[in-house]
Coordinates of N, CA and C in Angstrom, one line a residue:
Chain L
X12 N 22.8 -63.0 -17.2 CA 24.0 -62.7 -17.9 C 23.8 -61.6 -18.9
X13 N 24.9 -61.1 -19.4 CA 25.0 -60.0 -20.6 C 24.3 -60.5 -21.6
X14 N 23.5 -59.6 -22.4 CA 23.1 -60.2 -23.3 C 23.3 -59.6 -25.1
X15 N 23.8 -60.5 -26.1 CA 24.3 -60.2 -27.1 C 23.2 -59.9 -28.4
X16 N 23.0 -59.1 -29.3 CA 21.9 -59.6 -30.6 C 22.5 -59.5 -31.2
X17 N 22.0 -60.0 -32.7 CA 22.6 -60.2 -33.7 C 21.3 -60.4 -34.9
X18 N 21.3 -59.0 -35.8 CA 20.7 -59.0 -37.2 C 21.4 -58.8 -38.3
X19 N 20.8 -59.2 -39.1 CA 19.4 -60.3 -39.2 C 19.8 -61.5 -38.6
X20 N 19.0 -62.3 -38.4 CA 19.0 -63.8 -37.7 C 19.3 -64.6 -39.2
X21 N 18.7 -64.3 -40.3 CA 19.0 -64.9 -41.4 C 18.7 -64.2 -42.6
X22 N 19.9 -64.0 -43.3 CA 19.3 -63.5 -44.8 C 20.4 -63.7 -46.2
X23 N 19.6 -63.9 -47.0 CA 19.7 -64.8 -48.5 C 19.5 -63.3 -49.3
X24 N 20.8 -63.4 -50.1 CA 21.5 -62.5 -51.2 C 21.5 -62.6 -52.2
X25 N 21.7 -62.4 -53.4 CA 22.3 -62.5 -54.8 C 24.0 -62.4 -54.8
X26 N 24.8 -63.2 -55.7 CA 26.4 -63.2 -55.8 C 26.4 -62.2 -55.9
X27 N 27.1 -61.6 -55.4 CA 27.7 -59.9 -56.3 C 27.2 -59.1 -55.2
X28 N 26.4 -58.9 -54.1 CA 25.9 -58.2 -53.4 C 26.6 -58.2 -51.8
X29 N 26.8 -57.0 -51.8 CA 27.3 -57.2 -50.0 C 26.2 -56.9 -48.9
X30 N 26.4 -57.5 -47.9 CA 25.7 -58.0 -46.7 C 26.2 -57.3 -45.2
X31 N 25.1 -56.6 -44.6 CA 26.0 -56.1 -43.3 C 25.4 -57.0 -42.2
X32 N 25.6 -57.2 -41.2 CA 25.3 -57.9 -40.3 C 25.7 -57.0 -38.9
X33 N 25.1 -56.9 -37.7 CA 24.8 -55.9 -36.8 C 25.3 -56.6 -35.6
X34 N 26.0 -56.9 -34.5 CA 26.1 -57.1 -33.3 C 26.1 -56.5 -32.2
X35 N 25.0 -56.6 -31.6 CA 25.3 -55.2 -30.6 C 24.9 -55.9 -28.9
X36 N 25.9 -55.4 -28.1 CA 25.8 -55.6 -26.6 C 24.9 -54.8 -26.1
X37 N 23.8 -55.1 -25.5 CA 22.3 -54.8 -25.1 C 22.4 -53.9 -23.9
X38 N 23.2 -54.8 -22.8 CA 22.9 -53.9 -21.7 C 24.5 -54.3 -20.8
X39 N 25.5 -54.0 -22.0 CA 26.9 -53.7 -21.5 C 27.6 -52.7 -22.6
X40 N 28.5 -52.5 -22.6 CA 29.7 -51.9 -23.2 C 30.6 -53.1 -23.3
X41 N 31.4 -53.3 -25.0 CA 32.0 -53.8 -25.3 C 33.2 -53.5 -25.8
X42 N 34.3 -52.9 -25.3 CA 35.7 -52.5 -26.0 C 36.0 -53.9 -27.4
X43 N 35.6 -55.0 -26.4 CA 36.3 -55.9 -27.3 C 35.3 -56.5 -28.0
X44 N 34.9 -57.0 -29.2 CA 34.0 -58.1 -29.9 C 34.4 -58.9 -30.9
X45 N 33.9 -60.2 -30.8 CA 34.5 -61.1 -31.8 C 33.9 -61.7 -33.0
X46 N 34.0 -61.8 -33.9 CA 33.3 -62.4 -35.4 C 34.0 -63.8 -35.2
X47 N 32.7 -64.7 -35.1 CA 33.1 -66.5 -35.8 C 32.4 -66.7 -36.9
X48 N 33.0 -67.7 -37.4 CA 32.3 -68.4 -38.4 C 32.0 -69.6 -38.4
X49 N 30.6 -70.4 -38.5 CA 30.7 -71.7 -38.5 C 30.1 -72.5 -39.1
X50 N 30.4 -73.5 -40.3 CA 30.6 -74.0 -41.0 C 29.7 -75.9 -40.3
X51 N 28.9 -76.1 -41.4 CA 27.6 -77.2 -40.9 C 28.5 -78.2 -40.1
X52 N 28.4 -79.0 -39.1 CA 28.9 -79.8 -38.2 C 30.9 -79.4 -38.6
X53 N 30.9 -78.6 -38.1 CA 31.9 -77.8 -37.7 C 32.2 -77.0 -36.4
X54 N 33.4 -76.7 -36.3 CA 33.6 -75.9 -35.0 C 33.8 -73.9 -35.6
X55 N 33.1 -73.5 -34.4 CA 33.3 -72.0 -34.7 C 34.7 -71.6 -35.0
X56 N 35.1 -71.3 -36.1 CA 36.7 -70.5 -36.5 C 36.3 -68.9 -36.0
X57 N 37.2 -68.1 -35.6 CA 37.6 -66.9 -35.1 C 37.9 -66.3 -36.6
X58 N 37.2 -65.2 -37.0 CA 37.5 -64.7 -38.1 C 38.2 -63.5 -37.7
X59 N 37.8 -62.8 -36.6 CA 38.7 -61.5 -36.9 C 38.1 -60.9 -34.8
X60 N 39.1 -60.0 -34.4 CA 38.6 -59.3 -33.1 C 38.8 -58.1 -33.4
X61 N 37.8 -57.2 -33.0 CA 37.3 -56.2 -32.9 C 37.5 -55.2 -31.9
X62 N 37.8 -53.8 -32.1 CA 38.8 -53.4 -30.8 C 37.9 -52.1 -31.7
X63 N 37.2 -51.3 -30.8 CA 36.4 -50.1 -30.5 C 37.3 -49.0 -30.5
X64 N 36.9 -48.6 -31.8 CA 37.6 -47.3 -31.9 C 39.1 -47.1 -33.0
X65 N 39.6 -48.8 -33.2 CA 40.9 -49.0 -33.7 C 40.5 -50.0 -34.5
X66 N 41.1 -50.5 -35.6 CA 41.2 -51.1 -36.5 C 41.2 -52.7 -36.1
X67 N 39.9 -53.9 -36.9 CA 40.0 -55.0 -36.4 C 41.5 -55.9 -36.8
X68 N 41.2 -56.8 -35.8 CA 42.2 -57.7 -36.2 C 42.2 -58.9 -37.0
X69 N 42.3 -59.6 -37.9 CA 42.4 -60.5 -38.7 C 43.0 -61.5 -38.4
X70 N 42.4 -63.0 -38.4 CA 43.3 -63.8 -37.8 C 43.8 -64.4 -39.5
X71 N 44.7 -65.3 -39.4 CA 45.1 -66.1 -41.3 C 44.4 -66.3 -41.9
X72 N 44.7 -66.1 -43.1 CA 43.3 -66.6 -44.4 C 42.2 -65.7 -43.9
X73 N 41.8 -64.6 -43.5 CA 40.4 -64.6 -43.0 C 40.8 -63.1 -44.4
X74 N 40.2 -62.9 -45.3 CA 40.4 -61.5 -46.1 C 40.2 -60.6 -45.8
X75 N 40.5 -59.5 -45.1 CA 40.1 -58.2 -44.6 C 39.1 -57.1 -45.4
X76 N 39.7 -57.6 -46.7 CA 38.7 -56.4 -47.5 C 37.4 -57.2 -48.2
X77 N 37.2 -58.6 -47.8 CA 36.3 -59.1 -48.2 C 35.3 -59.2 -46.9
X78 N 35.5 -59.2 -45.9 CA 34.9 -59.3 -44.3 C 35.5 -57.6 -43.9
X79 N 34.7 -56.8 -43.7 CA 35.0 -55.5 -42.8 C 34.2 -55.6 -41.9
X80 N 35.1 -55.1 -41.1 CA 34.7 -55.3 -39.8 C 34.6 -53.5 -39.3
X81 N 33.7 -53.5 -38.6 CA 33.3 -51.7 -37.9 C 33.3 -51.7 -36.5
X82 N 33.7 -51.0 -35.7 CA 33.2 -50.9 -34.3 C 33.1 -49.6 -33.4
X83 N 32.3 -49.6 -34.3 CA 32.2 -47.6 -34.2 C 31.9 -46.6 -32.6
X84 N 31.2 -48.1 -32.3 CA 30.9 -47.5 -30.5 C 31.0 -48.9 -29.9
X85 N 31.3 -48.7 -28.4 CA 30.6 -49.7 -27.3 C 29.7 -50.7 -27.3
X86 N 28.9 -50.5 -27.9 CA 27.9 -51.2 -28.1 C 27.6 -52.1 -29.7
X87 N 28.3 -52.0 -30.4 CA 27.9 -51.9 -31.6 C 29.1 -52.3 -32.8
X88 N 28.8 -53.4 -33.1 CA 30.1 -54.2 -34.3 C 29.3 -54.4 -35.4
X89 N 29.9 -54.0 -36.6 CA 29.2 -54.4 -37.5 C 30.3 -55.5 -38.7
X90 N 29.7 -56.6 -39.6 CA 30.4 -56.9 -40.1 C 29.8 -56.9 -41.9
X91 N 30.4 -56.5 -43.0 CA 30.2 -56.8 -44.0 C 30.6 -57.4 -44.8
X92 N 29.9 -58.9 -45.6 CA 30.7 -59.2 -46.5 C 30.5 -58.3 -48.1
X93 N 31.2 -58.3 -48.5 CA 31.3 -57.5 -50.0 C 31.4 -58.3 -50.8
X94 N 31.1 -58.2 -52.1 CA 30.6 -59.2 -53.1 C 30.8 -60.8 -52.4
X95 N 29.7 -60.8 -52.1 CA 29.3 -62.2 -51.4 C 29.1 -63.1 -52.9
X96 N 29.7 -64.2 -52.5 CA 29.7 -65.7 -53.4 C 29.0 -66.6 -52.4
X97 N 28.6 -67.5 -53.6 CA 28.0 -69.0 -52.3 C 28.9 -69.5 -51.4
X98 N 29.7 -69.5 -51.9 CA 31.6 -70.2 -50.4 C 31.3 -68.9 -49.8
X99 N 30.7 -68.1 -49.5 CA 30.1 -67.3 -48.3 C 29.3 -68.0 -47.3
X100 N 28.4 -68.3 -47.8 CA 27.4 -68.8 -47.2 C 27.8 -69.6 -45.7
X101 N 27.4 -69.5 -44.7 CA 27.9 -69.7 -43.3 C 26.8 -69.2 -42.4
X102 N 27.6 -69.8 -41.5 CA 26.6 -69.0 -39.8 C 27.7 -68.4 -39.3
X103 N 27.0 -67.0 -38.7 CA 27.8 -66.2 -38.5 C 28.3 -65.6 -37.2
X104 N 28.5 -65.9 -36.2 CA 28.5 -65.5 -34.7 C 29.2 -64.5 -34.1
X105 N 28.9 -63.5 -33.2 CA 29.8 -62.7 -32.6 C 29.2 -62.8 -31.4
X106 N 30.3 -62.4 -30.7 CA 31.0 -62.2 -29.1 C 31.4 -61.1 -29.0
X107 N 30.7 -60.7 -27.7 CA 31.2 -59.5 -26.7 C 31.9 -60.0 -25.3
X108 N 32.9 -59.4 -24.9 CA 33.5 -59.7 -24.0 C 33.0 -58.2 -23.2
X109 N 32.8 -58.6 -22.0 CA 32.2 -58.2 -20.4 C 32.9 -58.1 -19.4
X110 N 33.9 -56.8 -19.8 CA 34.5 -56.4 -18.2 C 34.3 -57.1 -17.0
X111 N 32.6 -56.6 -17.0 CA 32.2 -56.8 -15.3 C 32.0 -58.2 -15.2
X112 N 32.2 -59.0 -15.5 CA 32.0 -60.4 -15.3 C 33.4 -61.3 -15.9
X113 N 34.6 -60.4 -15.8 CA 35.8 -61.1 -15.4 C 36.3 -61.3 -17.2
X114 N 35.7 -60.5 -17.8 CA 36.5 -60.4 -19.6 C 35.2 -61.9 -20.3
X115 N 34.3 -62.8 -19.7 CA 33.9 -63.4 -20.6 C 33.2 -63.1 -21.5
X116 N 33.2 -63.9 -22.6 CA 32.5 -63.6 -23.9 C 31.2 -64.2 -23.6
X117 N 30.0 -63.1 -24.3 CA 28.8 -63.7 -24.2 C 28.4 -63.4 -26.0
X118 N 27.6 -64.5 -26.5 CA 27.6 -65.0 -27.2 C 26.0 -64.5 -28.3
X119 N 26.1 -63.8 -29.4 CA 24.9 -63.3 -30.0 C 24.3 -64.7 -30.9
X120 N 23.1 -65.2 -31.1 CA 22.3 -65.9 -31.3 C 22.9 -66.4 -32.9
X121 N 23.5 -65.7 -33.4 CA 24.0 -66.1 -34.9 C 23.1 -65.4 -36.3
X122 N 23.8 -65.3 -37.2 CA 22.8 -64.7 -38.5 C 23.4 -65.7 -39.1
X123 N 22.3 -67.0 -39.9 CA 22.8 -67.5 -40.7 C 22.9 -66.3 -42.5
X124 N 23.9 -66.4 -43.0 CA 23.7 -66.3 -44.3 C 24.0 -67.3 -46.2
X125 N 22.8 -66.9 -46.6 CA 22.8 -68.0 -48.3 C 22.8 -66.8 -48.8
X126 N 23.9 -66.9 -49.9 CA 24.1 -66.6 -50.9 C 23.7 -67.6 -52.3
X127 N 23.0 -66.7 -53.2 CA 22.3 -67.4 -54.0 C 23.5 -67.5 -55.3
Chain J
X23 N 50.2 -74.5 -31.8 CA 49.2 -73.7 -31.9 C 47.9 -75.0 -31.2
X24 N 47.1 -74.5 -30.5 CA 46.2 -75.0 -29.9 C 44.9 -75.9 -30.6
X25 N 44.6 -76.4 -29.9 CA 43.9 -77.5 -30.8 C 42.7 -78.2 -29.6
X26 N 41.8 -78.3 -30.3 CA 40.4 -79.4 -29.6 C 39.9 -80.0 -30.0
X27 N 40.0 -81.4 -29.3 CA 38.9 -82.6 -30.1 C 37.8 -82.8 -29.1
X28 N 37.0 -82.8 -30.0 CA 35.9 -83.4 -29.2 C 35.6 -85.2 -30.4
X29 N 36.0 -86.5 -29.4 CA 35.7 -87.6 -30.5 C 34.1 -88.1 -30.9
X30 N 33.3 -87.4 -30.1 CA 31.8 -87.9 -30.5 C 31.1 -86.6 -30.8
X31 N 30.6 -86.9 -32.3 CA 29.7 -85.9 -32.9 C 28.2 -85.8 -32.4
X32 N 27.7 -87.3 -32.0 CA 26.6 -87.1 -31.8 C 26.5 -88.4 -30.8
X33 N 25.3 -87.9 -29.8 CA 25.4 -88.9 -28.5 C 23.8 -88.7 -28.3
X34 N 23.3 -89.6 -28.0 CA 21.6 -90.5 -27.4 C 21.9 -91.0 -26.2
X35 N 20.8 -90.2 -24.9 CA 20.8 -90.7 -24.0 C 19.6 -90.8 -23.5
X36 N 18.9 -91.1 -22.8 CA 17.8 -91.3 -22.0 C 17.8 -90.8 -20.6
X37 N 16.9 -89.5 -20.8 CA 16.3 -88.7 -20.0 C 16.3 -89.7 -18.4
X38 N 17.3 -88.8 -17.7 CA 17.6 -89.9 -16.4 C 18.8 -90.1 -16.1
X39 N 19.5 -91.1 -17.4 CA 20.9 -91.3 -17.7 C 22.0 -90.2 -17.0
X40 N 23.2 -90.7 -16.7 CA 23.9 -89.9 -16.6 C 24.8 -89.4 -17.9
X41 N 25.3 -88.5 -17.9 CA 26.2 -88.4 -19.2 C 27.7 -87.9 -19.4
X42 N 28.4 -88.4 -19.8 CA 29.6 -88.0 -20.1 C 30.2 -87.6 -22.0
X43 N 30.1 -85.8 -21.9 CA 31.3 -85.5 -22.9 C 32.5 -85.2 -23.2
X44 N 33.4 -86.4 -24.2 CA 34.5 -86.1 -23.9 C 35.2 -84.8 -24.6
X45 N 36.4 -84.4 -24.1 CA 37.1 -83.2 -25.2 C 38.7 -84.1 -24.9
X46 N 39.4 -83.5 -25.6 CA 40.9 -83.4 -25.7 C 41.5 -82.1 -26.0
X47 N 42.4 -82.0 -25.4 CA 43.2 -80.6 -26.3 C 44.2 -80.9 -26.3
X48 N 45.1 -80.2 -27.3 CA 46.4 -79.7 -27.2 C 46.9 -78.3 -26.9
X49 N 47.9 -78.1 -26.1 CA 48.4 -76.6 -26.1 C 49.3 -76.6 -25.4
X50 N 50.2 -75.9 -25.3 CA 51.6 -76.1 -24.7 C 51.7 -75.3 -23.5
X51 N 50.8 -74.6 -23.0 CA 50.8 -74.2 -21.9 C 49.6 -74.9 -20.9
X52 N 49.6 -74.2 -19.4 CA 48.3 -74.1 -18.8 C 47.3 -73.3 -19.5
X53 N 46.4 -74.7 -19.9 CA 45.2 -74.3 -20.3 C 44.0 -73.7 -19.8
X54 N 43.5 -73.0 -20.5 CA 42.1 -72.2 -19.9 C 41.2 -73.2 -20.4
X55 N 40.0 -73.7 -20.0 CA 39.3 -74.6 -21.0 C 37.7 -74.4 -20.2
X56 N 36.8 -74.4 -21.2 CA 35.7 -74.0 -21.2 C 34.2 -74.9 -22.1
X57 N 33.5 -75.1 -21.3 CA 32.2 -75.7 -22.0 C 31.4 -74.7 -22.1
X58 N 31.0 -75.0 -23.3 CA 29.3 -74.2 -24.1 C 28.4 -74.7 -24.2
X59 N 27.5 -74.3 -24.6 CA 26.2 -75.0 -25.1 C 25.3 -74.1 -25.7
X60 N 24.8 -74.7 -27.0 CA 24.5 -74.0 -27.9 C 22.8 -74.8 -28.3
X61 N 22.1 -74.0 -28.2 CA 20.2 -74.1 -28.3 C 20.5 -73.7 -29.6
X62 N 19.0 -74.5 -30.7 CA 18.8 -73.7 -31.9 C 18.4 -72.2 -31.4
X63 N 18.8 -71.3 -32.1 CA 18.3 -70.2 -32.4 C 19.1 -69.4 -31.1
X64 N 19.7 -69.9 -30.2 CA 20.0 -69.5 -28.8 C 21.7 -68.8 -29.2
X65 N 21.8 -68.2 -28.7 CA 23.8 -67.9 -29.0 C 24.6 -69.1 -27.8
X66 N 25.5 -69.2 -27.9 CA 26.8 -69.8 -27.2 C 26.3 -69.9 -25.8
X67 N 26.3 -70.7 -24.2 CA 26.0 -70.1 -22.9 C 27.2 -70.9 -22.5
X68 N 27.9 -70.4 -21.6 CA 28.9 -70.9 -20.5 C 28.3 -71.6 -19.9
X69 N 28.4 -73.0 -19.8 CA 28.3 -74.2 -18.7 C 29.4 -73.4 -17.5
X70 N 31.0 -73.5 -18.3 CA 31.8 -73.5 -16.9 C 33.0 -73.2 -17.7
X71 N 34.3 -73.0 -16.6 CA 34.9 -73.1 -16.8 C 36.8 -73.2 -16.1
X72 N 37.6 -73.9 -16.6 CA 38.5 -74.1 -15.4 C 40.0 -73.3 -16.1
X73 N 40.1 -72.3 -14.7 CA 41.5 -71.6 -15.1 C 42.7 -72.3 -14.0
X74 N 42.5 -72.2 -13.0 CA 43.4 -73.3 -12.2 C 42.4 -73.7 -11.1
X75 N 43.3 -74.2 -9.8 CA 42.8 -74.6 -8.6 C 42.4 -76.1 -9.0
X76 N 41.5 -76.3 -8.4 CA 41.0 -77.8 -8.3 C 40.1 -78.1 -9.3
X77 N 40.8 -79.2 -9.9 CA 40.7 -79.4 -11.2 C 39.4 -80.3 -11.5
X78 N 38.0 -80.2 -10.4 CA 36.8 -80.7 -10.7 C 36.3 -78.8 -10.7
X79 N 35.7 -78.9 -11.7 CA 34.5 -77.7 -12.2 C 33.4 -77.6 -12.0
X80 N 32.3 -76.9 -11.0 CA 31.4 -76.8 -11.1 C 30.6 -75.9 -12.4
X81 N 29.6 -76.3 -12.5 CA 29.0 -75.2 -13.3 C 27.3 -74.7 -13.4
X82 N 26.6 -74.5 -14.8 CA 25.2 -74.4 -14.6 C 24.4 -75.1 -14.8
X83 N 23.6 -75.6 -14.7 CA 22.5 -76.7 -14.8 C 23.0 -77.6 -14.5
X84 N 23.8 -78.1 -13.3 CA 24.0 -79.3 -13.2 C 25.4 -80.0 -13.6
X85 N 25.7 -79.1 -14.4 CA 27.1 -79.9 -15.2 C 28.2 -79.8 -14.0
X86 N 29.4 -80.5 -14.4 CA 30.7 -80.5 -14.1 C 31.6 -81.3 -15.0
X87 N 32.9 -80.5 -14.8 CA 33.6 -81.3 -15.7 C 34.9 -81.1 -15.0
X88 N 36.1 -81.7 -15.4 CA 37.5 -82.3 -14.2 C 38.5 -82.6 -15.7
X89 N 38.8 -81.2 -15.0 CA 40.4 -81.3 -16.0 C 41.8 -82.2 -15.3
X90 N 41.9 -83.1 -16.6 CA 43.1 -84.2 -16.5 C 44.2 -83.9 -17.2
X91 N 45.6 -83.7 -16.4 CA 46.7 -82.8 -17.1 C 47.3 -83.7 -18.0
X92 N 47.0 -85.3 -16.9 CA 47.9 -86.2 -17.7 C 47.6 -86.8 -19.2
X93 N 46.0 -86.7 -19.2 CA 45.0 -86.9 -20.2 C 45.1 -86.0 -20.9
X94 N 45.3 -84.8 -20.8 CA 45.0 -83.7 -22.0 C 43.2 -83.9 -21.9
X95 N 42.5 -84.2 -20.9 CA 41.2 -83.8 -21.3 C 41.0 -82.6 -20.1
X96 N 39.4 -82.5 -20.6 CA 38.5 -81.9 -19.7 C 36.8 -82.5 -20.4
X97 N 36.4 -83.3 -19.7 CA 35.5 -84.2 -19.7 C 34.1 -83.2 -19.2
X98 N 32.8 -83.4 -19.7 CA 31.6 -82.7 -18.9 C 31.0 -84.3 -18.6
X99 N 30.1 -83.9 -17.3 CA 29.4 -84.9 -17.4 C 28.2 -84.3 -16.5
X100 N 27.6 -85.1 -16.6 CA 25.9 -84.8 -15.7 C 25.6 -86.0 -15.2
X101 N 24.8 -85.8 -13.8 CA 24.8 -87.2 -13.6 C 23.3 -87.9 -14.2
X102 N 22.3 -86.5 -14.3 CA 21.1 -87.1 -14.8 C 20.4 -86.6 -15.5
X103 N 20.4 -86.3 -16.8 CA 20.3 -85.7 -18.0 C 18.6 -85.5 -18.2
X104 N 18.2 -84.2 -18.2 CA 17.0 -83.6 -18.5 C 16.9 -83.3 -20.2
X105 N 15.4 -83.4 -20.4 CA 15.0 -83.6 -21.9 C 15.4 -82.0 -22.7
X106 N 16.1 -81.2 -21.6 CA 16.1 -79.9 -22.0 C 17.5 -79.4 -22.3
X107 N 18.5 -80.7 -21.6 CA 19.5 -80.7 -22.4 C 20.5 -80.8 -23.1
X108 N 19.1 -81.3 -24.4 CA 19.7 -82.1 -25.9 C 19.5 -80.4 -26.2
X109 N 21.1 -80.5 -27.0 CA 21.9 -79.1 -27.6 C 22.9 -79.6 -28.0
X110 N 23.8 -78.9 -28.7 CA 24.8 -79.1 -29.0 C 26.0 -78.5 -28.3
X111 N 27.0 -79.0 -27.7 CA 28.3 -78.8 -26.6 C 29.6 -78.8 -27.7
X112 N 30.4 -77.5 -26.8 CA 31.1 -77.3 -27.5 C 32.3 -77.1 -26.4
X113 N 33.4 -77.8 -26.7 CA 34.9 -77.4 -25.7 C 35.9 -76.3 -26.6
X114 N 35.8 -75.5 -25.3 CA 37.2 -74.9 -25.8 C 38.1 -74.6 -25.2
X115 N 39.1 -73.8 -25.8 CA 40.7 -74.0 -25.3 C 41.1 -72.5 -25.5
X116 N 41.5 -71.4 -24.6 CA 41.8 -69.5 -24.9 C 42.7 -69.4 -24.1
X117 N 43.8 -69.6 -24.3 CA 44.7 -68.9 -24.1 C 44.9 -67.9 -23.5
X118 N 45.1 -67.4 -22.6 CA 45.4 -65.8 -22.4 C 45.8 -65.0 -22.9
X119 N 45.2 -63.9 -24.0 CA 46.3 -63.3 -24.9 C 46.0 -61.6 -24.8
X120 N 46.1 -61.4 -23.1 CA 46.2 -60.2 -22.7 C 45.1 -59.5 -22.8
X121 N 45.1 -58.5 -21.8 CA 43.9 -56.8 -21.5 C 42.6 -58.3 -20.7
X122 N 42.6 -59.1 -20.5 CA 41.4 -59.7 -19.9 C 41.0 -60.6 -20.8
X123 N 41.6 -60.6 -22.1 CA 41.2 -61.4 -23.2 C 41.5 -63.0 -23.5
X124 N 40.3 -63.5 -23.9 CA 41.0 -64.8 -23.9 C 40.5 -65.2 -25.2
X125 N 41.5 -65.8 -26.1 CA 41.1 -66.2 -27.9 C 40.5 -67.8 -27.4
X126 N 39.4 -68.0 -28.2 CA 39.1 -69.2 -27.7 C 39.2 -70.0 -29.5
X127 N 39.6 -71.3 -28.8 CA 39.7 -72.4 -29.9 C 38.4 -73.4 -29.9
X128 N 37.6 -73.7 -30.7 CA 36.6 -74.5 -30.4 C 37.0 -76.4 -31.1
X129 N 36.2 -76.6 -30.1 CA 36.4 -78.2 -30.2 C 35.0 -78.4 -32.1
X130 N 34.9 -79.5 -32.3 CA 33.5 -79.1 -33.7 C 32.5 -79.5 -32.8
X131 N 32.0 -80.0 -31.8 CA 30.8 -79.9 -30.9 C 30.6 -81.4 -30.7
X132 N 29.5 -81.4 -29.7 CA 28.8 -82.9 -29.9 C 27.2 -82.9 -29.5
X133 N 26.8 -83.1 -30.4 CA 25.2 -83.1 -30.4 C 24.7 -83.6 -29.2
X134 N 23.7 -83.7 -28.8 CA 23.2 -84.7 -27.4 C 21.9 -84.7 -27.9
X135 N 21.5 -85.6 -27.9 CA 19.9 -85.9 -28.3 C 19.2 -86.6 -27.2
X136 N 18.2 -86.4 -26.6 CA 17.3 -87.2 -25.0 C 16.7 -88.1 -25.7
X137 N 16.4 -89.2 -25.2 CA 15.1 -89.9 -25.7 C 14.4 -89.7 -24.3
X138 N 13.1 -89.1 -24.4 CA 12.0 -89.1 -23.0 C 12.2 -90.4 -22.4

């Protein structure tokens, strides 16, 4: 299957500091990509979809200027939080969706992030 | 607006056993519904997944699962559970929301633990 990465796998900040986080489709092209979040014995929430070339989309409550979202190429989503606080702190997941295998989403390994 | 339960957070079985996880959803249309499975450190993997037709699912490793309209479920089960797959499972519910895209709703998971 397609395969997704995601860096860092984990990394710990200071309050006040923003954080980028990298998603990128290895050996596909992604028009579409998706940011989750997920929270300790919790289910993945959908924070925002990502559309290559055009401005993300935000689902409710998710803050746009606190989470930016980038999708500068095909390959390649990036997401930043900006002044990160501890109610940051989360696991962070994205998805690429895969034309050639009928639009499914395949799934990048996660970056956990702690904010200190 | 769409919704998934999964009622068991965490489930012990004995390598051999057969196993059944349950989900529920809600959603006011034909549902799209799909199993994950999530490895530490691993991203998301599609078990399966049912858009119509005949409403037993085959899938990977073994699984299947049989969407119940009257139930509101889609149940996974295996008939004989290997030590390789305690992970955590996750149901969800996407809607079709155009270009090939499907928003997915996640159930909060249910652990599976083997005992050898």
């Amino acid at each position: 299957g397609a395969v997704v990465s995601q860096h860092p796998s984990r990394v710990i900040c200071k309050s006040g500091t923003s954080v980028k986080i990298e998603c990128r489709s290895l050996d596909f092209q992604a028009t579409t990509m998706f940011w989750y979040r997920q929270f300790p014995k919790q289910s993945l929430m959908l924070m925002a979809t990502s559309n290559e070339g055009s401005k993300a989309t935000y689902e409710q409550g998710v803050e746009k200027d606190k989470f930016l979202i980038n999708h500068a190429s095909l390959t390649l989503s990036t997401l930043t939080v900006t002044s990160a606080h501890p109610e940051d702190s989360s696991f962070y997941i994205c998805s690429a969706r895969d034309a050639r295998v009928g639009n499914e989403q395949f799934f990048g390994p996660g970056t956990r992030l702690t904010v200190l | 607006a769409q919704s998934v339960t999964q009622p068991d957070i965490h489930i012990t079985v004995s390598e051999g056993a057969s196993l059944e996880l349950r989900c529920n959803y809600s959603y006011g249309a034909t549902p799209y519904l799909f199993w994950y499975v999530q490895s530490p450190g691993q991203g998301l993997q599609l078990l399966l997944k049912y858009f119509s037709g005949d409403t037993l699912v085959q899938g990977i490793k073994g699984f299947e699962a049989e969407f119940k309209r009257s139930q509101s479920s889609f149940n996974l089960r295996k008939p004989s559970v290997h030590w390789s797959d305690a992970a955590e499972y996750f149901c969800a519910v996407g809607p079709y929301s155009g270009a090939g895209s499907y928003q997915l709703t996640f159930g909060k998971g249910t652990k599976l633990s083997v005992i050898p």
